[in-house]
Amino acid sequence: MDIAVIGSNMVDLITYTNQMPKEGETLEAPAFKIGCGGKGANQAVAAAKLNSKVLMLTKVGDDIFADNTIRNLESWGINTTYVEKVPCTSSGVAPIFVNANSSNSILIIKGANKFLSPEDIDRAAEDLKKCQLIVLQLEVQLETVYHAIEFGKKHGIEVLLNPAPALRELDMSYACKCDFFVPNETELEILTGMPVDTYDHIRAAARSLVDKGLNNIIVTMVRKARCG
């Protein structure tokens, strides 16, 4: 395998609406669809699209969404040996509400993702050791993320951390052990407490993380900063 993605999967429950209902109000929405997502699964699919051999470690629930999630990953050629079902638990789901301006509001129910543990990493150790890169995000328990980082360092495997969703409780000493740190500008603002409204501010915020010992910071741009 080239890449191991250790992290989340979500079922996106997407409602398109012209307006959000008020408390106690019922409105008709024009459209609804179900999609496969989650930050970890999205990373795995993106890597597979680039012809990488991908191993995925994640948890799904004991519900109608589980098999479809596994089939979707496998349809991209992703190795699902370590995609495990958790009994009596829902899969991770993300109800998403998209308004007429294409802005969205999202709720996340982690469900089975909460059960991905350091022990799951240890059980997959022999296959993980064959990977060149471990890719992580923060939609699973932090202790699992920290264990994956330590595992990568111990076995000489490069580690990429996308700190999403941004968590102020992230122990940055572990982030310093990663080979690549890939926040978007919103996450960069939350983690540094610095403004990110211009490119110069973004560079300064990223530099502050370098000064704290982080390596190879790549800031992805969700919104366009002002020049200057």
mmCIF file with all atom_site columns, C-alpha atoms in Angstrom:
data_model
loop_
_atom_site.group_PDB
_atom_site.id
_atom_site.type_symbol
_atom_site.label_atom_id
_atom_site.label_alt_id
_atom_site.label_comp_id
_atom_site.label_asym_id
_atom_site.label_entity_id
_atom_site.label_seq_id
_atom_site.pdbx_PDB_ins_code
_atom_site.Cartn_x
_atom_site.Cartn_y
_atom_site.Cartn_z
_atom_site.occupancy
_atom_site.B_iso_or_equiv
_atom_site.pdbx_formal_charge
_atom_site.auth_seq_id
_atom_site.auth_comp_id
_atom_site.auth_asym_id
_atom_site.auth_atom_id
_atom_site.pdbx_PDB_model_num
ATOM 1   C CA . MET A 1 1   ? 0.000   0.000  0.000  1.00 0.00 ? 1   MET A CA 1
ATOM 2   C CA . ASP A 1 2   ? 1.056   3.602  -0.649 1.00 0.00 ? 2   ASP A CA 1
ATOM 3   C CA . ILE A 1 3   ? -1.209  5.462  1.780  1.00 0.00 ? 3   ILE A CA 1
ATOM 4   C CA . ALA A 1 4   ? -3.113  4.578  4.944  1.00 0.00 ? 4   ALA A CA 1
ATOM 5   C CA . VAL A 1 5   ? -6.013  6.817  5.896  1.00 0.00 ? 5   VAL A CA 1
ATOM 6   C CA . ILE A 1 6   ? -6.972  6.444  9.545  1.00 0.00 ? 6   ILE A CA 1
ATOM 7   C CA . GLY A 1 7   ? -10.153 8.271  10.393 1.00 0.00 ? 7   GLY A CA 1
ATOM 8   C CA . SER A 1 8   ? -13.764 9.013  9.734  1.00 0.00 ? 8   SER A CA 1
ATOM 9   C CA . ASN A 1 9   ? -16.506 8.261  7.296  1.00 0.00 ? 9   ASN A CA 1
ATOM 10  C CA . MET A 1 10  ? -19.882 9.969  7.228  1.00 0.00 ? 10  MET A CA 1
ATOM 11  C CA . VAL A 1 11  ? -23.152 9.570  5.398  1.00 0.00 ? 11  VAL A CA 1
ATOM 12  C CA . ASP A 1 12  ? -24.156 12.985 4.072  1.00 0.00 ? 12  ASP A CA 1
ATOM 13  C CA . LEU A 1 13  ? -27.902 13.637 4.364  1.00 0.00 ? 13  LEU A CA 1
ATOM 14  C CA . ILE A 1 14  ? -28.299 16.712 2.183  1.00 0.00 ? 14  ILE A CA 1
ATOM 15  C CA . THR A 1 15  ? -31.428 18.853 2.186  1.00 0.00 ? 15  THR A CA 1
ATOM 16  C CA . TYR A 1 16  ? -31.736 21.731 -0.285 1.00 0.00 ? 16  TYR A CA 1
ATOM 17  C CA . THR A 1 17  ? -34.008 24.461 1.018  1.00 0.00 ? 17  THR A CA 1
ATOM 18  C CA . ASN A 1 18  ? -34.947 28.010 0.102  1.00 0.00 ? 18  ASN A CA 1
ATOM 19  C CA . GLN A 1 19  ? -35.165 28.920 3.784  1.00 0.00 ? 19  GLN A CA 1
ATOM 20  C CA . MET A 1 20  ? -34.681 27.288 7.147  1.00 0.00 ? 20  MET A CA 1
ATOM 21  C CA . PRO A 1 21  ? -37.827 26.700 9.215  1.00 0.00 ? 21  PRO A CA 1
ATOM 22  C CA . LYS A 1 22  ? -38.381 28.670 12.380 1.00 0.00 ? 22  LYS A CA 1
ATOM 23  C CA . GLU A 1 23  ? -38.948 26.894 15.678 1.00 0.00 ? 23  GLU A CA 1
ATOM 24  C CA . GLY A 1 24  ? -42.217 24.966 15.448 1.00 0.00 ? 24  GLY A CA 1
ATOM 25  C CA . GLU A 1 25  ? -42.537 25.592 11.700 1.00 0.00 ? 25  GLU A CA 1
ATOM 26  C CA . THR A 1 26  ? -42.724 22.965 8.948  1.00 0.00 ? 26  THR A CA 1
ATOM 27  C CA . LEU A 1 27  ? -41.594 23.850 5.427  1.00 0.00 ? 27  LEU A CA 1
ATOM 28  C CA . GLU A 1 28  ? -41.352 21.859 2.219  1.00 0.00 ? 28  GLU A CA 1
ATOM 29  C CA . ALA A 1 29  ? -37.843 21.493 0.792  1.00 0.00 ? 29  ALA A CA 1
ATOM 30  C CA . PRO A 1 30  ? -37.332 21.118 -2.971 1.00 0.00 ? 30  PRO A CA 1
ATOM 31  C CA . ALA A 1 31  ? -34.704 18.365 -2.947 1.00 0.00 ? 31  ALA A CA 1
ATOM 32  C CA . PHE A 1 32  ? -32.836 15.792 -0.876 1.00 0.00 ? 32  PHE A CA 1
ATOM 33  C CA . LYS A 1 33  ? -29.991 13.391 -1.550 1.00 0.00 ? 33  LYS A CA 1
ATOM 34  C CA . ILE A 1 34  ? -27.722 10.974 0.279  1.00 0.00 ? 34  ILE A CA 1
ATOM 35  C CA . GLY A 1 35  ? -23.976 10.972 -0.311 1.00 0.00 ? 35  GLY A CA 1
ATOM 36  C CA . CYS A 1 36  ? -20.865 9.318  1.057  1.00 0.00 ? 36  CYS A CA 1
ATOM 37  C CA . GLY A 1 37  ? -18.482 11.619 2.870  1.00 0.00 ? 37  GLY A CA 1
ATOM 38  C CA . GLY A 1 38  ? -16.544 12.214 6.042  1.00 0.00 ? 38  GLY A CA 1
ATOM 39  C CA . LYS A 1 39  ? -13.137 13.823 6.127  1.00 0.00 ? 39  LYS A CA 1
ATOM 40  C CA . GLY A 1 40  ? -11.257 10.533 6.303  1.00 0.00 ? 40  GLY A CA 1
ATOM 41  C CA . ALA A 1 41  ? -13.230 8.848  3.538  1.00 0.00 ? 41  ALA A CA 1
ATOM 42  C CA . ASN A 1 42  ? -12.845 11.945 1.364  1.00 0.00 ? 42  ASN A CA 1
ATOM 43  C CA . GLN A 1 43  ? -9.075  11.806 1.830  1.00 0.00 ? 43  GLN A CA 1
ATOM 44  C CA . ALA A 1 44  ? -9.043  8.124  0.917  1.00 0.00 ? 44  ALA A CA 1
ATOM 45  C CA . VAL A 1 45  ? -11.106 8.631  -2.236 1.00 0.00 ? 45  VAL A CA 1
ATOM 46  C CA . ALA A 1 46  ? -9.002  11.631 -3.306 1.00 0.00 ? 46  ALA A CA 1
ATOM 47  C CA . ALA A 1 47  ? -5.816  9.576  -2.961 1.00 0.00 ? 47  ALA A CA 1
ATOM 48  C CA . ALA A 1 48  ? -7.371  6.654  -4.841 1.00 0.00 ? 48  ALA A CA 1
ATOM 49  C CA . LYS A 1 49  ? -8.374  8.980  -7.686 1.00 0.00 ? 49  LYS A CA 1
ATOM 50  C CA . LEU A 1 50  ? -4.689  9.863  -8.013 1.00 0.00 ? 50  LEU A CA 1
ATOM 51  C CA . ASN A 1 51  ? -3.924  6.154  -8.485 1.00 0.00 ? 51  ASN A CA 1
ATOM 52  C CA . SER A 1 52  ? -2.498  5.592  -5.012 1.00 0.00 ? 52  SER A CA 1
ATOM 53  C CA . LYS A 1 53  ? -3.037  2.244  -3.333 1.00 0.00 ? 53  LYS A CA 1
ATOM 54  C CA . VAL A 1 54  ? -5.057  3.158  -0.251 1.00 0.00 ? 54  VAL A CA 1
ATOM 55  C CA . LEU A 1 55  ? -5.750  1.303  2.993  1.00 0.00 ? 55  LEU A CA 1
ATOM 56  C CA . MET A 1 56  ? -8.618  2.683  5.100  1.00 0.00 ? 56  MET A CA 1
ATOM 57  C CA . LEU A 1 57  ? -9.076  2.238  8.847  1.00 0.00 ? 57  LEU A CA 1
ATOM 58  C CA . THR A 1 58  ? -12.516 3.335  9.987  1.00 0.00 ? 58  THR A CA 1
ATOM 59  C CA . LYS A 1 59  ? -15.691 2.171  11.723 1.00 0.00 ? 59  LYS A CA 1
ATOM 60  C CA . VAL A 1 60  ? -19.239 1.948  10.401 1.00 0.00 ? 60  VAL A CA 1
ATOM 61  C CA . GLY A 1 61  ? -22.436 1.302  12.291 1.00 0.00 ? 61  GLY A CA 1
ATOM 62  C CA . ASP A 1 62  ? -24.876 -1.550 12.436 1.00 0.00 ? 62  ASP A CA 1
ATOM 63  C CA . ASP A 1 63  ? -27.453 0.098  10.170 1.00 0.00 ? 63  ASP A CA 1
ATOM 64  C CA . ILE A 1 64  ? -28.674 0.548  6.601  1.00 0.00 ? 64  ILE A CA 1
ATOM 65  C CA . PHE A 1 65  ? -25.794 2.879  5.727  1.00 0.00 ? 65  PHE A CA 1
ATOM 66  C CA . ALA A 1 66  ? -22.884 0.565  6.585  1.00 0.00 ? 66  ALA A CA 1
ATOM 67  C CA . ASP A 1 67  ? -22.790 -1.728 3.555  1.00 0.00 ? 67  ASP A CA 1
ATOM 68  C CA . ASN A 1 68  ? -23.254 1.166  1.150  1.00 0.00 ? 68  ASN A CA 1
ATOM 69  C CA . THR A 1 69  ? -20.308 2.982  2.731  1.00 0.00 ? 69  THR A CA 1
ATOM 70  C CA . ILE A 1 70  ? -18.089 -0.074 2.359  1.00 0.00 ? 70  ILE A CA 1
ATOM 71  C CA . ARG A 1 71  ? -19.212 -0.623 -1.248 1.00 0.00 ? 71  ARG A CA 1
ATOM 72  C CA . ASN A 1 72  ? -18.468 3.003  -2.067 1.00 0.00 ? 72  ASN A CA 1
ATOM 73  C CA . LEU A 1 73  ? -14.920 2.756  -0.710 1.00 0.00 ? 73  LEU A CA 1
ATOM 74  C CA . GLU A 1 74  ? -14.324 -0.499 -2.553 1.00 0.00 ? 74  GLU A CA 1
ATOM 75  C CA . SER A 1 75  ? -15.660 1.008  -5.795 1.00 0.00 ? 75  SER A CA 1
ATOM 76  C CA . TRP A 1 76  ? -12.641 3.334  -5.715 1.00 0.00 ? 76  TRP A CA 1
ATOM 77  C CA . GLY A 1 77  ? -10.262 0.432  -5.170 1.00 0.00 ? 77  GLY A CA 1
ATOM 78  C CA . ILE A 1 78  ? -9.714  1.222  -1.484 1.00 0.00 ? 78  ILE A CA 1
ATOM 79  C CA . ASN A 1 79  ? -8.681  -1.682 0.755  1.00 0.00 ? 79  ASN A CA 1
ATOM 80  C CA . THR A 1 80  ? -11.447 -2.091 3.368  1.00 0.00 ? 80  THR A CA 1
ATOM 81  C CA . THR A 1 81  ? -9.915  -4.943 5.362  1.00 0.00 ? 81  THR A CA 1
ATOM 82  C CA . TYR A 1 82  ? -9.956  -2.725 8.453  1.00 0.00 ? 82  TYR A CA 1
ATOM 83  C CA . VAL A 1 83  ? -13.356 -1.117 7.940  1.00 0.00 ? 83  VAL A CA 1
ATOM 84  C CA . GLU A 1 84  ? -15.297 -2.677 10.801 1.00 0.00 ? 84  GLU A CA 1
ATOM 85  C CA . LYS A 1 85  ? -18.940 -2.632 11.878 1.00 0.00 ? 85  LYS A CA 1
ATOM 86  C CA . VAL A 1 86  ? -19.793 -1.635 15.449 1.00 0.00 ? 86  VAL A CA 1
ATOM 87  C CA . PRO A 1 87  ? -22.851 -3.521 16.782 1.00 0.00 ? 87  PRO A CA 1
ATOM 88  C CA . CYS A 1 88  ? -25.852 -1.578 18.081 1.00 0.00 ? 88  CYS A CA 1
ATOM 89  C CA . THR A 1 89  ? -24.376 1.728  16.898 1.00 0.00 ? 89  THR A CA 1
ATOM 90  C CA . SER A 1 90  ? -25.288 4.142  14.127 1.00 0.00 ? 90  SER A CA 1
ATOM 91  C CA . SER A 1 91  ? -22.927 5.018  11.333 1.00 0.00 ? 91  SER A CA 1
ATOM 92  C CA . GLY A 1 92  ? -21.556 8.535  11.345 1.00 0.00 ? 92  GLY A CA 1
ATOM 93  C CA . VAL A 1 93  ? -24.015 10.892 9.680  1.00 0.00 ? 93  VAL A CA 1
ATOM 94  C CA . ALA A 1 94  ? -23.922 14.533 8.661  1.00 0.00 ? 94  ALA A CA 1
ATOM 95  C CA . PRO A 1 95  ? -27.262 16.274 8.091  1.00 0.00 ? 95  PRO A CA 1
ATOM 96  C CA . ILE A 1 96  ? -26.441 19.139 5.708  1.00 0.00 ? 96  ILE A CA 1
ATOM 97  C CA . PHE A 1 97  ? -28.766 22.022 4.895  1.00 0.00 ? 97  PHE A CA 1
ATOM 98  C CA . VAL A 1 98  ? -27.996 23.972 1.710  1.00 0.00 ? 98  VAL A CA 1
ATOM 99  C CA . ASN A 1 99  ? -29.801 27.270 1.192  1.00 0.00 ? 99  ASN A CA 1
ATOM 100 C CA . ALA A 1 100 ? -30.644 29.185 -1.978 1.00 0.00 ? 100 ALA A CA 1
ATOM 101 C CA . ASN A 1 101 ? -27.251 30.936 -1.870 1.00 0.00 ? 101 ASN A CA 1
ATOM 102 C CA . SER A 1 102 ? -25.472 27.547 -1.751 1.00 0.00 ? 102 SER A CA 1
ATOM 103 C CA . SER A 1 103 ? -24.290 28.260 1.786  1.00 0.00 ? 103 SER A CA 1
ATOM 104 C CA . ASN A 1 104 ? -24.558 25.267 4.068  1.00 0.00 ? 104 ASN A CA 1
ATOM 105 C CA . SER A 1 105 ? -25.085 24.400 7.702  1.00 0.00 ? 105 SER A CA 1
ATOM 106 C CA . ILE A 1 106 ? -23.867 21.031 8.943  1.00 0.00 ? 106 ILE A CA 1
ATOM 107 C CA . LEU A 1 107 ? -24.433 18.866 11.993 1.00 0.00 ? 107 LEU A CA 1
ATOM 108 C CA . ILE A 1 108 ? -22.169 15.889 12.683 1.00 0.00 ? 108 ILE A CA 1
ATOM 109 C CA . ILE A 1 109 ? -23.108 12.748 14.579 1.00 0.00 ? 109 ILE A CA 1
ATOM 110 C CA . LYS A 1 110 ? -19.892 10.745 14.880 1.00 0.00 ? 110 LYS A CA 1
ATOM 111 C CA . GLY A 1 111 ? -21.640 7.457  15.643 1.00 0.00 ? 111 GLY A CA 1
ATOM 112 C CA . ALA A 1 112 ? -19.344 4.484  15.036 1.00 0.00 ? 112 ALA A CA 1
ATOM 113 C CA . ASN A 1 113 ? -16.394 6.782  14.311 1.00 0.00 ? 113 ASN A CA 1
ATOM 114 C CA . LYS A 1 114 ? -16.056 7.339  18.069 1.00 0.00 ? 114 LYS A CA 1
ATOM 115 C CA . PHE A 1 115 ? -15.053 3.695  18.449 1.00 0.00 ? 115 PHE A CA 1
ATOM 116 C CA . LEU A 1 116 ? -11.959 3.800  16.224 1.00 0.00 ? 116 LEU A CA 1
ATOM 117 C CA . SER A 1 117 ? -9.258  3.153  18.815 1.00 0.00 ? 117 SER A CA 1
ATOM 118 C CA . PRO A 1 118 ? -5.490  2.838  19.260 1.00 0.00 ? 118 PRO A CA 1
ATOM 119 C CA . GLU A 1 119 ? -6.037  -0.926 19.471 1.00 0.00 ? 119 GLU A CA 1
ATOM 120 C CA . ASP A 1 120 ? -7.414  -0.877 15.911 1.00 0.00 ? 120 ASP A CA 1
ATOM 121 C CA . ILE A 1 121 ? -4.150  0.660  14.756 1.00 0.00 ? 121 ILE A CA 1
ATOM 122 C CA . ASP A 1 122 ? -2.153  -2.003 16.559 1.00 0.00 ? 122 ASP A CA 1
ATOM 123 C CA . ARG A 1 123 ? -4.240  -4.766 14.959 1.00 0.00 ? 123 ARG A CA 1
ATOM 124 C CA . ALA A 1 124 ? -3.460  -3.340 11.520 1.00 0.00 ? 124 ALA A CA 1
ATOM 125 C CA . ALA A 1 125 ? 0.227   -2.810 12.320 1.00 0.00 ? 125 ALA A CA 1
ATOM 126 C CA . GLU A 1 126 ? 1.730   -5.238 9.814  1.00 0.00 ? 126 GLU A CA 1
ATOM 127 C CA . ASP A 1 127 ? -0.194  -3.709 6.901  1.00 0.00 ? 127 ASP A CA 1
ATOM 128 C CA . LEU A 1 128 ? 0.392   -0.163 8.113  1.00 0.00 ? 128 LEU A CA 1
ATOM 129 C CA . LYS A 1 129 ? 4.138   -0.756 8.166  1.00 0.00 ? 129 LYS A CA 1
ATOM 130 C CA . LYS A 1 130 ? 3.993   -1.323 4.399  1.00 0.00 ? 130 LYS A CA 1
ATOM 131 C CA . CYS A 1 131 ? 2.597   2.180  3.782  1.00 0.00 ? 131 CYS A CA 1
ATOM 132 C CA . GLN A 1 132 ? 4.644   5.224  2.850  1.00 0.00 ? 132 GLN A CA 1
ATOM 133 C CA . LEU A 1 133 ? 2.259   7.802  4.306  1.00 0.00 ? 133 LEU A CA 1
ATOM 134 C CA . ILE A 1 134 ? -0.347  7.901  7.086  1.00 0.00 ? 134 ILE A CA 1
ATOM 135 C CA . VAL A 1 135 ? -3.099  10.497 6.591  1.00 0.00 ? 135 VAL A CA 1
ATOM 136 C CA . LEU A 1 136 ? -5.143  11.751 9.558  1.00 0.00 ? 136 LEU A CA 1
ATOM 137 C CA . GLN A 1 137 ? -7.915  14.203 10.486 1.00 0.00 ? 137 GLN A CA 1
ATOM 138 C CA . LEU A 1 138 ? -9.776  15.002 13.706 1.00 0.00 ? 138 LEU A CA 1
ATOM 139 C CA . GLU A 1 139 ? -13.230 13.428 13.296 1.00 0.00 ? 139 GLU A CA 1
ATOM 140 C CA . VAL A 1 140 ? -12.192 10.480 15.485 1.00 0.00 ? 140 VAL A CA 1
ATOM 141 C CA . GLN A 1 141 ? -10.955 10.339 19.081 1.00 0.00 ? 141 GLN A CA 1
ATOM 142 C CA . LEU A 1 142 ? -7.800  12.383 19.666 1.00 0.00 ? 142 LEU A CA 1
ATOM 143 C CA . GLU A 1 143 ? -6.106  9.486  21.471 1.00 0.00 ? 143 GLU A CA 1
ATOM 144 C CA . THR A 1 144 ? -6.425  7.484  18.246 1.00 0.00 ? 144 THR A CA 1
ATOM 145 C CA . VAL A 1 145 ? -4.897  10.316 16.229 1.00 0.00 ? 145 VAL A CA 1
ATOM 146 C CA . TYR A 1 146 ? -2.022  10.650 18.705 1.00 0.00 ? 146 TYR A CA 1
ATOM 147 C CA . HIS A 1 147 ? -1.384  6.901  18.622 1.00 0.00 ? 147 HIS A CA 1
ATOM 148 C CA . ALA A 1 148 ? -1.298  6.931  14.821 1.00 0.00 ? 148 ALA A CA 1
ATOM 149 C CA . ILE A 1 149 ? 1.249   9.756  14.858 1.00 0.00 ? 149 ILE A CA 1
ATOM 150 C CA . GLU A 1 150 ? 3.454   7.862  17.313 1.00 0.00 ? 150 GLU A CA 1
ATOM 151 C CA . PHE A 1 151 ? 3.096   4.698  15.228 1.00 0.00 ? 151 PHE A CA 1
ATOM 152 C CA . GLY A 1 152 ? 4.244   6.536  12.112 1.00 0.00 ? 152 GLY A CA 1
ATOM 153 C CA . LYS A 1 153 ? 7.243   8.043  13.854 1.00 0.00 ? 153 LYS A CA 1
ATOM 154 C CA . LYS A 1 154 ? 8.233   4.703  15.390 1.00 0.00 ? 154 LYS A CA 1
ATOM 155 C CA . HIS A 1 155 ? 8.184   2.909  12.059 1.00 0.00 ? 155 HIS A CA 1
ATOM 156 C CA . GLY A 1 156 ? 9.615   5.632  9.831  1.00 0.00 ? 156 GLY A CA 1
ATOM 157 C CA . ILE A 1 157 ? 6.340   6.380  8.030  1.00 0.00 ? 157 ILE A CA 1
ATOM 158 C CA . GLU A 1 158 ? 5.569   9.966  7.051  1.00 0.00 ? 158 GLU A CA 1
ATOM 159 C CA . VAL A 1 159 ? 2.449   11.438 8.668  1.00 0.00 ? 159 VAL A CA 1
ATOM 160 C CA . LEU A 1 160 ? 0.096   14.092 7.277  1.00 0.00 ? 160 LEU A CA 1
ATOM 161 C CA . LEU A 1 161 ? -2.409  15.715 9.639  1.00 0.00 ? 161 LEU A CA 1
ATOM 162 C CA . ASN A 1 162 ? -5.366  17.743 8.420  1.00 0.00 ? 162 ASN A CA 1
ATOM 163 C CA . PRO A 1 163 ? -6.570  19.426 11.660 1.00 0.00 ? 163 PRO A CA 1
ATOM 164 C CA . ALA A 1 164 ? -10.224 19.352 10.696 1.00 0.00 ? 164 ALA A CA 1
ATOM 165 C CA . PRO A 1 165 ? -12.473 20.056 12.369 1.00 0.00 ? 165 PRO A CA 1
ATOM 166 C CA . ALA A 1 166 ? -10.241 22.483 14.254 1.00 0.00 ? 166 ALA A CA 1
ATOM 167 C CA . LEU A 1 167 ? -10.056 21.551 17.941 1.00 0.00 ? 167 LEU A CA 1
ATOM 168 C CA . ARG A 1 168 ? -8.511  23.940 20.426 1.00 0.00 ? 168 ARG A CA 1
ATOM 169 C CA . GLU A 1 169 ? -7.713  20.963 22.649 1.00 0.00 ? 169 GLU A CA 1
ATOM 170 C CA . LEU A 1 170 ? -5.398  19.477 19.997 1.00 0.00 ? 170 LEU A CA 1
ATOM 171 C CA . ASP A 1 171 ? -2.045  18.787 21.671 1.00 0.00 ? 171 ASP A CA 1
ATOM 172 C CA . MET A 1 172 ? 0.324   20.660 19.377 1.00 0.00 ? 172 MET A CA 1
ATOM 173 C CA . SER A 1 173 ? 3.274   18.607 20.609 1.00 0.00 ? 173 SER A CA 1
ATOM 174 C CA . TYR A 1 174 ? 1.835   15.772 18.520 1.00 0.00 ? 174 TYR A CA 1
ATOM 175 C CA . ALA A 1 175 ? 1.286   18.082 15.561 1.00 0.00 ? 175 ALA A CA 1
ATOM 176 C CA . CYS A 1 176 ? 4.999   18.892 15.745 1.00 0.00 ? 176 CYS A CA 1
ATOM 177 C CA . LYS A 1 177 ? 5.748   15.219 15.116 1.00 0.00 ? 177 LYS A CA 1
ATOM 178 C CA . CYS A 1 178 ? 3.867   15.249 11.800 1.00 0.00 ? 178 CYS A CA 1
ATOM 179 C CA . ASP A 1 179 ? 5.723   15.619 8.523  1.00 0.00 ? 179 ASP A CA 1
ATOM 180 C CA . PHE A 1 180 ? 2.916   17.648 6.935  1.00 0.00 ? 180 PHE A CA 1
ATOM 181 C CA . PHE A 1 181 ? 0.315   19.875 8.619  1.00 0.00 ? 181 PHE A CA 1
ATOM 182 C CA . VAL A 1 182 ? -2.537  20.906 6.313  1.00 0.00 ? 182 VAL A CA 1
ATOM 183 C CA . PRO A 1 183 ? -5.133  23.314 7.769  1.00 0.00 ? 183 PRO A CA 1
ATOM 184 C CA . ASN A 1 184 ? -7.445  25.564 5.829  1.00 0.00 ? 184 ASN A CA 1
ATOM 185 C CA . GLU A 1 185 ? -7.380  29.250 6.717  1.00 0.00 ? 185 GLU A CA 1
ATOM 186 C CA . THR A 1 186 ? -10.320 28.957 9.139  1.00 0.00 ? 186 THR A CA 1
ATOM 187 C CA . GLU A 1 187 ? -8.599  26.149 11.031 1.00 0.00 ? 187 GLU A CA 1
ATOM 188 C CA . LEU A 1 188 ? -5.361  28.134 10.980 1.00 0.00 ? 188 LEU A CA 1
ATOM 189 C CA . GLU A 1 189 ? -7.165  31.092 12.574 1.00 0.00 ? 189 GLU A CA 1
ATOM 190 C CA . ILE A 1 190 ? -8.693  28.929 15.310 1.00 0.00 ? 190 ILE A CA 1
ATOM 191 C CA . LEU A 1 191 ? -5.434  27.154 16.126 1.00 0.00 ? 191 LEU A CA 1
ATOM 192 C CA . THR A 1 192 ? -3.277  30.293 16.195 1.00 0.00 ? 192 THR A CA 1
ATOM 193 C CA . GLY A 1 193 ? -5.730  32.976 17.304 1.00 0.00 ? 193 GLY A CA 1
ATOM 194 C CA . MET A 1 194 ? -4.330  35.166 14.523 1.00 0.00 ? 194 MET A CA 1
ATOM 195 C CA . PRO A 1 195 ? -6.190  36.933 11.680 1.00 0.00 ? 195 PRO A CA 1
ATOM 196 C CA . VAL A 1 196 ? -6.184  35.284 8.256  1.00 0.00 ? 196 VAL A CA 1
ATOM 197 C CA . ASP A 1 197 ? -8.021  37.867 6.152  1.00 0.00 ? 197 ASP A CA 1
ATOM 198 C CA . THR A 1 198 ? -5.024  38.645 3.905  1.00 0.00 ? 198 THR A CA 1
ATOM 199 C CA . TYR A 1 199 ? -2.283  36.542 2.382  1.00 0.00 ? 199 TYR A CA 1
ATOM 200 C CA . ASP A 1 200 ? 0.274   38.298 4.582  1.00 0.00 ? 200 ASP A CA 1
ATOM 201 C CA . HIS A 1 201 ? -1.750  37.425 7.681  1.00 0.00 ? 201 HIS A CA 1
ATOM 202 C CA . ILE A 1 202 ? -2.028  33.807 6.558  1.00 0.00 ? 202 ILE A CA 1
ATOM 203 C CA . ARG A 1 203 ? 1.728   33.619 6.043  1.00 0.00 ? 203 ARG A CA 1
ATOM 204 C CA . ALA A 1 204 ? 2.311   35.156 9.473  1.00 0.00 ? 204 ALA A CA 1
ATOM 205 C CA . ALA A 1 205 ? -0.061  32.695 11.142 1.00 0.00 ? 205 ALA A CA 1
ATOM 206 C CA . ALA A 1 206 ? 1.586   29.769 9.374  1.00 0.00 ? 206 ALA A CA 1
ATOM 207 C CA . ARG A 1 207 ? 5.016   31.106 10.352 1.00 0.00 ? 207 ARG A CA 1
ATOM 208 C CA . SER A 1 208 ? 3.918   31.183 13.999 1.00 0.00 ? 208 SER A CA 1
ATOM 209 C CA . LEU A 1 209 ? 3.308   27.434 13.792 1.00 0.00 ? 209 LEU A CA 1
ATOM 210 C CA . VAL A 1 210 ? 6.719   26.898 12.219 1.00 0.00 ? 210 VAL A CA 1
ATOM 211 C CA . ASP A 1 211 ? 8.216   28.835 15.125 1.00 0.00 ? 211 ASP A CA 1
ATOM 212 C CA . LYS A 1 212 ? 6.484   26.379 17.479 1.00 0.00 ? 212 LYS A CA 1
ATOM 213 C CA . GLY A 1 213 ? 8.146   23.440 15.743 1.00 0.00 ? 213 GLY A CA 1
ATOM 214 C CA . LEU A 1 214 ? 5.615   22.339 13.119 1.00 0.00 ? 214 LEU A CA 1
ATOM 215 C CA . ASN A 1 215 ? 6.835   21.086 9.762  1.00 0.00 ? 215 ASN A CA 1
ATOM 216 C CA . ASN A 1 216 ? 5.761   21.634 6.143  1.00 0.00 ? 216 ASN A CA 1
ATOM 217 C CA . ILE A 1 217 ? 2.607   23.677 6.705  1.00 0.00 ? 217 ILE A CA 1
ATOM 218 C CA . ILE A 1 218 ? 0.280   23.764 3.710  1.00 0.00 ? 218 ILE A CA 1
ATOM 219 C CA . VAL A 1 219 ? -2.713  26.106 4.000  1.00 0.00 ? 219 VAL A CA 1
ATOM 220 C CA . THR A 1 220 ? -5.652  25.222 1.766  1.00 0.00 ? 220 THR A CA 1
ATOM 221 C CA . MET A 1 221 ? -7.797  28.171 0.743  1.00 0.00 ? 221 MET A CA 1
ATOM 222 C CA . VAL A 1 222 ? -11.526 27.837 1.350  1.00 0.00 ? 222 VAL A CA 1
ATOM 223 C CA . ARG A 1 223 ? -12.196 31.525 0.887  1.00 0.00 ? 223 ARG A CA 1
ATOM 224 C CA . LYS A 1 224 ? -10.071 33.997 -1.024 1.00 0.00 ? 224 LYS A CA 1
ATOM 225 C CA . ALA A 1 225 ? -8.014  36.301 1.163  1.00 0.00 ? 225 ALA A CA 1
ATOM 226 C CA . ARG A 1 226 ? -7.463  39.936 0.270  1.00 0.00 ? 226 ARG A CA 1
ATOM 227 C CA . CYS A 1 227 ? -4.128  40.740 -1.306 1.00 0.00 ? 227 CYS A CA 1
ATOM 228 C CA . GLY A 1 228 ? -1.629  42.666 0.778  1.00 0.00 ? 228 GLY A CA 1
#
